XYZ file of C-alpha atoms in Angstrom:
383
model
C 35.271 6.350 -33.468
C 31.545 6.859 -32.491
C 29.872 8.163 -29.193
C 25.496 8.612 -28.628
C 23.600 12.084 -28.280
C 20.077 13.363 -27.946
C 18.506 16.027 -30.334
C 16.556 17.296 -26.583
C 12.819 19.327 -27.871
C 10.704 20.538 -25.476
C 7.017 21.240 -27.734
C 5.043 25.010 -26.765
C 1.687 24.447 -26.159
C -0.728 21.362 -27.900
C -1.157 22.331 -31.456
C -0.467 20.332 -34.558
C 1.387 23.052 -35.801
C 2.665 24.478 -31.646
C 6.754 24.917 -32.289
C 8.792 22.488 -31.557
C 12.342 24.143 -29.465
C 15.948 22.199 -29.379
C 17.784 22.579 -25.788
C 21.762 23.149 -27.053
C 24.063 23.396 -24.981
C 27.702 24.800 -24.824
C 31.209 22.922 -25.873
C 33.651 22.873 -22.652
C 36.953 24.321 -24.733
C 35.126 25.416 -27.422
C 32.037 27.272 -26.832
C 30.405 25.695 -29.761
C 26.861 25.169 -29.198
C 25.934 21.650 -29.190
C 23.325 18.117 -27.790
C 24.249 16.728 -25.507
C 26.544 13.711 -26.221
C 29.324 11.378 -24.864
C 31.098 8.045 -25.303
C 28.550 4.703 -25.315
C 29.057 3.239 -20.977
C 29.337 -0.259 -20.543
C 25.822 -1.704 -19.103
C 23.854 0.624 -21.252
C 22.324 0.511 -24.306
C 22.848 3.468 -26.329
C 19.957 5.438 -26.170
C 19.646 5.220 -22.408
C 24.035 6.669 -22.206
C 22.395 9.440 -24.399
C 19.945 10.158 -21.746
C 22.629 9.595 -18.911
C 24.608 12.568 -20.905
C 21.883 14.739 -21.278
C 20.814 14.638 -17.247
C 25.155 15.738 -16.594
C 25.688 17.661 -19.186
C 22.137 19.874 -19.697
C 20.382 19.063 -17.091
C 17.279 17.969 -17.907
C 15.806 13.941 -18.055
C 12.871 12.685 -20.162
C 12.308 9.568 -22.429
C 14.701 9.139 -24.998
C 13.491 6.859 -28.124
C 15.711 4.228 -28.920
C 15.187 4.087 -32.096
C 17.821 7.407 -33.472
C 16.758 10.151 -35.342
C 19.632 10.389 -37.599
C 24.515 10.368 -37.527
C 26.841 13.113 -37.352
C 29.955 12.951 -37.966
C 32.023 15.713 -36.894
C 36.278 15.668 -35.885
C 36.660 15.026 -31.885
C 40.768 16.374 -30.594
C 42.146 14.921 -28.313
C 44.133 16.177 -25.269
C 47.315 15.566 -26.955
C 46.482 18.078 -30.010
C 45.702 15.207 -32.784
C 42.256 15.051 -33.863
C 40.350 11.637 -35.066
C 36.897 11.701 -36.618
C 33.947 11.079 -34.290
C 30.179 9.069 -35.772
C 27.495 10.176 -33.574
C 24.181 8.249 -33.417
C 21.615 11.516 -32.260
C 17.981 9.806 -30.387
C 15.064 12.049 -30.257
C 14.848 12.450 -26.322
C 11.370 14.662 -25.506
C 12.020 16.134 -22.571
C 9.973 16.242 -19.068
C 11.622 17.883 -16.466
C 14.762 20.382 -16.296
C 16.955 19.819 -13.190
C 17.770 22.861 -10.992
C 21.270 21.522 -10.187
C 23.288 19.149 -12.035
C 26.997 18.051 -12.577
C 27.333 20.498 -15.013
C 25.654 23.504 -15.038
C 28.982 25.794 -14.403
C 30.783 24.055 -16.706
C 27.639 24.670 -20.034
C 25.227 27.160 -21.149
C 21.845 25.926 -22.120
C 19.505 27.093 -24.157
C 15.570 26.805 -25.465
C 15.886 27.282 -29.822
C 13.382 27.290 -32.749
C 13.647 23.936 -34.798
C 15.764 27.543 -37.394
C 17.181 28.713 -34.330
C 19.692 26.226 -33.405
C 19.873 24.417 -36.413
C 21.772 27.926 -37.615
C 23.638 27.765 -34.118
C 25.291 24.096 -35.073
C 28.633 24.475 -36.915
C 28.089 19.980 -38.089
C 25.554 20.769 -41.613
C 24.700 16.499 -41.594
C 23.747 18.134 -37.254
C 21.863 21.422 -38.984
C 20.213 18.699 -42.162
C 18.570 16.320 -38.909
C 17.587 19.807 -36.981
C 16.264 21.501 -39.675
C 13.803 17.600 -40.768
C 13.404 17.401 -36.578
C 9.947 19.946 -37.082
C 9.256 19.805 -41.281
C 7.304 22.816 -41.163
C 7.961 23.642 -44.362
C 5.793 21.053 -44.752
C 2.825 21.746 -42.053
C 2.945 25.092 -43.962
C 0.484 23.301 -47.110
C -1.913 25.660 -48.980
C -5.615 24.794 -47.428
C -7.994 23.827 -50.536
C -10.338 25.977 -49.042
C -8.097 29.350 -49.704
C -7.501 28.215 -52.997
C -10.676 27.435 -54.719
C -11.617 30.541 -53.170
C -8.958 32.373 -55.038
C -9.927 30.759 -58.116
C -13.580 31.954 -56.391
C -12.900 35.144 -56.492
C -10.837 35.282 -59.995
C -13.749 33.529 -62.184
C -16.732 35.732 -60.694
C -16.675 38.419 -63.143
C -17.046 35.284 -65.838
C -21.501 35.168 -66.079
C -22.841 33.015 -64.620
C -19.763 31.352 -63.401
C -20.662 32.619 -60.566
C -23.314 31.580 -59.297
C -22.317 28.108 -59.833
C -18.955 28.467 -58.268
C -20.854 29.389 -54.457
C -22.643 26.803 -55.250
C -19.705 24.661 -55.291
C -17.765 26.249 -52.599
C -20.640 25.075 -49.826
C -19.299 21.806 -50.581
C -16.478 21.899 -50.130
C -15.407 22.917 -46.382
C -16.947 19.653 -45.755
C -13.072 18.938 -46.935
C -10.493 20.793 -44.502
C -13.218 20.065 -42.023
C -11.660 16.088 -42.154
C -8.238 17.184 -41.913
C -9.174 19.487 -39.155
C -10.250 16.660 -37.270
C -6.903 14.353 -38.442
C -4.834 16.162 -37.104
C -7.349 17.166 -33.916
C -7.383 13.859 -33.225
C -3.067 13.846 -33.389
C -2.690 16.967 -30.731
C -4.656 14.143 -28.247
C -1.862 10.990 -29.204
C 0.684 13.908 -28.699
C -0.873 14.823 -25.024
C -1.860 10.637 -24.435
C 1.490 9.505 -25.069
C 3.415 12.786 -23.804
C 1.277 11.482 -20.135
C 2.238 7.823 -21.205
C 5.863 8.593 -20.956
C 5.502 10.303 -17.527
C 3.501 8.002 -15.540
C 6.548 5.285 -16.706
C 8.697 7.463 -14.807
C 6.968 6.557 -11.518
C 7.211 8.359 -8.976
C 3.847 9.898 -6.683
C 2.099 11.568 -9.877
C 1.011 8.636 -11.145
C -2.291 9.000 -10.511
C -3.155 11.837 -11.966
C -0.858 10.891 -15.362
C -3.282 8.110 -15.128
C -6.395 10.482 -15.730
C -4.786 13.361 -17.935
C -4.221 9.545 -20.479
C -8.184 9.221 -20.213
C -8.916 12.713 -20.563
C -7.683 12.232 -24.005
C -9.412 9.120 -24.823
C -12.760 10.907 -24.138
C -11.850 13.177 -26.669
C -10.939 10.752 -29.095
C -13.630 8.861 -28.927
C -15.577 12.838 -29.433
C -13.569 13.260 -32.708
C -13.572 10.137 -33.772
C -17.742 10.040 -33.638
C -17.960 13.806 -35.068
C -15.898 12.225 -38.731
C -17.804 9.662 -38.772
C -20.322 11.757 -38.665
C -19.264 13.705 -41.267
C -18.251 11.353 -43.978
C -22.196 10.333 -43.724
C -23.435 13.654 -44.590
C -20.934 14.510 -46.845
C -21.378 14.965 -51.112
C -17.272 15.302 -51.345
C -14.318 13.949 -49.172
C -11.196 14.105 -50.001
C -10.443 10.659 -49.457
C -12.622 7.113 -49.819
C -14.822 7.099 -47.013
C -13.691 4.301 -46.039
C -10.596 5.067 -46.301
C -11.419 7.739 -44.450
C -12.787 5.502 -41.222
C -10.078 3.184 -40.928
C -7.720 6.214 -40.357
C -9.479 7.709 -37.489
C -10.518 4.385 -36.860
C -7.313 3.050 -36.248
C -5.868 6.744 -34.203
C -8.457 6.112 -32.191
C -6.836 2.899 -31.122
C -4.056 3.910 -30.350
C -5.402 6.028 -28.140
C -7.503 3.311 -26.613
C -5.000 1.733 -26.315
C -2.686 4.096 -24.630
C -6.025 4.254 -22.132
C -4.858 0.117 -20.960
C -1.618 0.004 -20.266
C -3.175 2.757 -18.126
C -5.940 0.769 -16.341
C -3.274 -2.424 -16.165
C -0.614 0.642 -14.202
C -4.092 1.239 -11.651
C -5.522 -2.675 -11.128
C -2.209 -3.242 -10.588
C -0.610 -0.898 -8.315
C 1.990 -0.744 -10.627
C 5.012 1.531 -8.958
C 7.841 1.490 -10.460
C 8.283 0.423 -14.748
C 11.246 -2.418 -16.458
C 13.602 -0.340 -17.576
C 12.286 -1.474 -21.965
C 8.558 -0.093 -20.740
C 10.160 3.194 -20.629
C 12.164 2.637 -23.451
C 9.354 1.002 -25.504
C 6.801 4.481 -23.970
C 9.098 6.625 -25.560
C 9.438 5.187 -28.807
C 5.338 5.548 -28.066
C 5.831 9.135 -27.847
C 8.030 9.396 -31.418
C 5.656 7.406 -32.646
C 2.671 10.512 -31.218
C 5.424 13.135 -32.456
C 5.533 11.618 -36.405
C 2.216 11.023 -36.543
C 1.009 15.359 -35.774
C 3.778 16.252 -38.715
C 1.699 14.162 -41.193
C -1.184 14.710 -40.508
C -1.178 17.785 -42.288
C 0.920 16.422 -44.739
C -2.207 15.036 -45.942
C -3.864 18.182 -47.345
C -2.124 18.474 -49.801
C -0.861 15.040 -50.932
C 0.294 14.757 -53.977
C 2.771 17.003 -53.408
C 4.420 15.402 -50.204
C 3.685 12.149 -50.847
C 7.998 11.656 -50.683
C 7.931 13.203 -47.073
C 4.626 10.683 -45.815
C 6.791 8.214 -46.488
C 9.814 8.457 -44.809
C 7.792 9.366 -42.175
C 5.845 6.178 -42.000
C 9.080 4.097 -43.060
C 10.708 5.485 -39.750
C 7.464 4.221 -38.169
C 7.276 1.195 -39.469
C 10.875 0.753 -38.038
C 10.574 1.998 -35.007
C 7.772 -0.871 -34.371
C 10.580 -3.151 -34.720
C 12.581 -1.948 -32.319
C 10.217 -1.582 -30.282
C 9.105 -6.415 -30.718
C 12.996 -6.447 -29.861
C 13.054 -4.604 -26.313
C 9.338 -6.555 -26.066
C 11.530 -10.036 -26.531
C 14.698 -8.480 -24.062
C 12.537 -7.341 -21.446
C 10.214 -10.333 -21.040
C 13.410 -12.824 -21.064
C 14.892 -10.934 -18.681
C 12.135 -10.662 -16.171
C 11.230 -13.911 -17.027
C 15.279 -15.555 -15.884
C 15.134 -13.263 -12.491
C 12.180 -15.148 -11.523
C 13.410 -18.347 -12.364
C 16.655 -17.653 -10.447
C 15.155 -16.659 -7.482
C 13.227 -20.166 -7.449
C 9.712 -19.556 -8.847
C 7.285 -18.468 -5.716
C 4.604 -17.817 -5.999
C 4.764 -13.851 -5.982
C 7.577 -14.625 -8.610
C 5.491 -15.892 -10.124
C 2.334 -13.399 -9.770
C 5.171 -10.064 -10.487
C 6.338 -12.207 -13.551
C 3.293 -12.338 -15.120
C 1.832 -8.705 -14.130
C 4.717 -7.484 -15.606
C 4.174 -9.476 -19.174
C 0.360 -8.286 -19.331
C 1.928 -4.609 -18.647
C 4.302 -5.324 -21.248
C 2.010 -6.347 -23.615
C -0.207 -3.356 -23.529
C 2.445 -1.407 -24.542
C 3.547 -3.796 -27.573
C -0.112 -3.115 -28.314
C 0.173 0.766 -28.506
C 2.977 0.876 -31.034
C 1.286 -2.028 -32.739
C -0.954 0.770 -33.629
C 1.391 3.512 -34.936
C 2.183 0.787 -37.543
C -1.169 0.221 -39.118
C -1.599 3.674 -38.686
C 1.828 4.041 -41.506
C 0.278 0.930 -43.399
C -3.718 3.191 -43.360
C -0.954 6.294 -44.537
C 1.006 4.170 -46.802
C -2.703 3.582 -48.457
C -3.640 7.109 -49.277
C 0.415 8.144 -50.856
C -0.311 4.857 -52.698
C -4.056 6.143 -54.386
C -3.546 9.803 -54.660
C 0.121 10.095 -54.852
């Protein structure tokens, strides 16, 4: 049998290396720690059904990415006593709200775990592997080139003539580390902007606050981009080709610019409610930003991390393709609805506004695909 599930997560803090926590719940029968899951629901897409299960079983709401993280298999015990294999597709679920009351709160316990603790708590090997790969913190612990050079300098200090030369060489190297710091700082703005965009797409009275936050993150991104471009001009040594550095940071800046354009359209057209497909595209943007934040620290040791970077960029490209499908489905649906109502002037205006919103959201996802291509280019050149 086939089931669907979410992997509910939240990030503690705003740093690129901020710890990720996973929400698990206990099963009603055995009290084991599991993820919210259930069967497919008629009329709902798999990720939407999984999000409904999360609200019912765990009392959380958020953005469910329509592209599954992976799947796992387990033995499901039926009421008759028979056991069948169940294949479960797991969707990343960025939690934005924890409810005080929910349907199954007296039947289950819910608890936040660190990635490592959550992986250890579940029984299924495949699910354990999915949780462990979600943050891939072992890749984020890549050694800093500046620390490696410092160790070499200490080792060579006793050698005549080498110490002074190496001290001069070291003064050139911090600029390389500065580039990576700025890449990671830019990734933080993408994550924060995507999170605000997902909250904006959920509607509600806080729209103005979310729009303002996206605008602030766009200003932050402009400052970081400007600093990278200035650093490129004044640096003697750079970790990658200068054109590759400027193209990477500009593409990241383009992504947050497109988010700001979405927020601007919401403000201009006074959009108060969002189509389900728009919320799905916003959820894809959240996951794309999270993957970008994971990828940036790996660039510090790109030769060692080439395989993982390729996995991340592959996922970004698949998500962009999925977003294109969602975009087309959403446009077709709202067109048919407007046409069924007789194509009145108000319906035509409504369709044009919605079409513009879809187009702007698609451009955000397109920039993440561009970013994936930039990273792949670096991997090909350096790994």
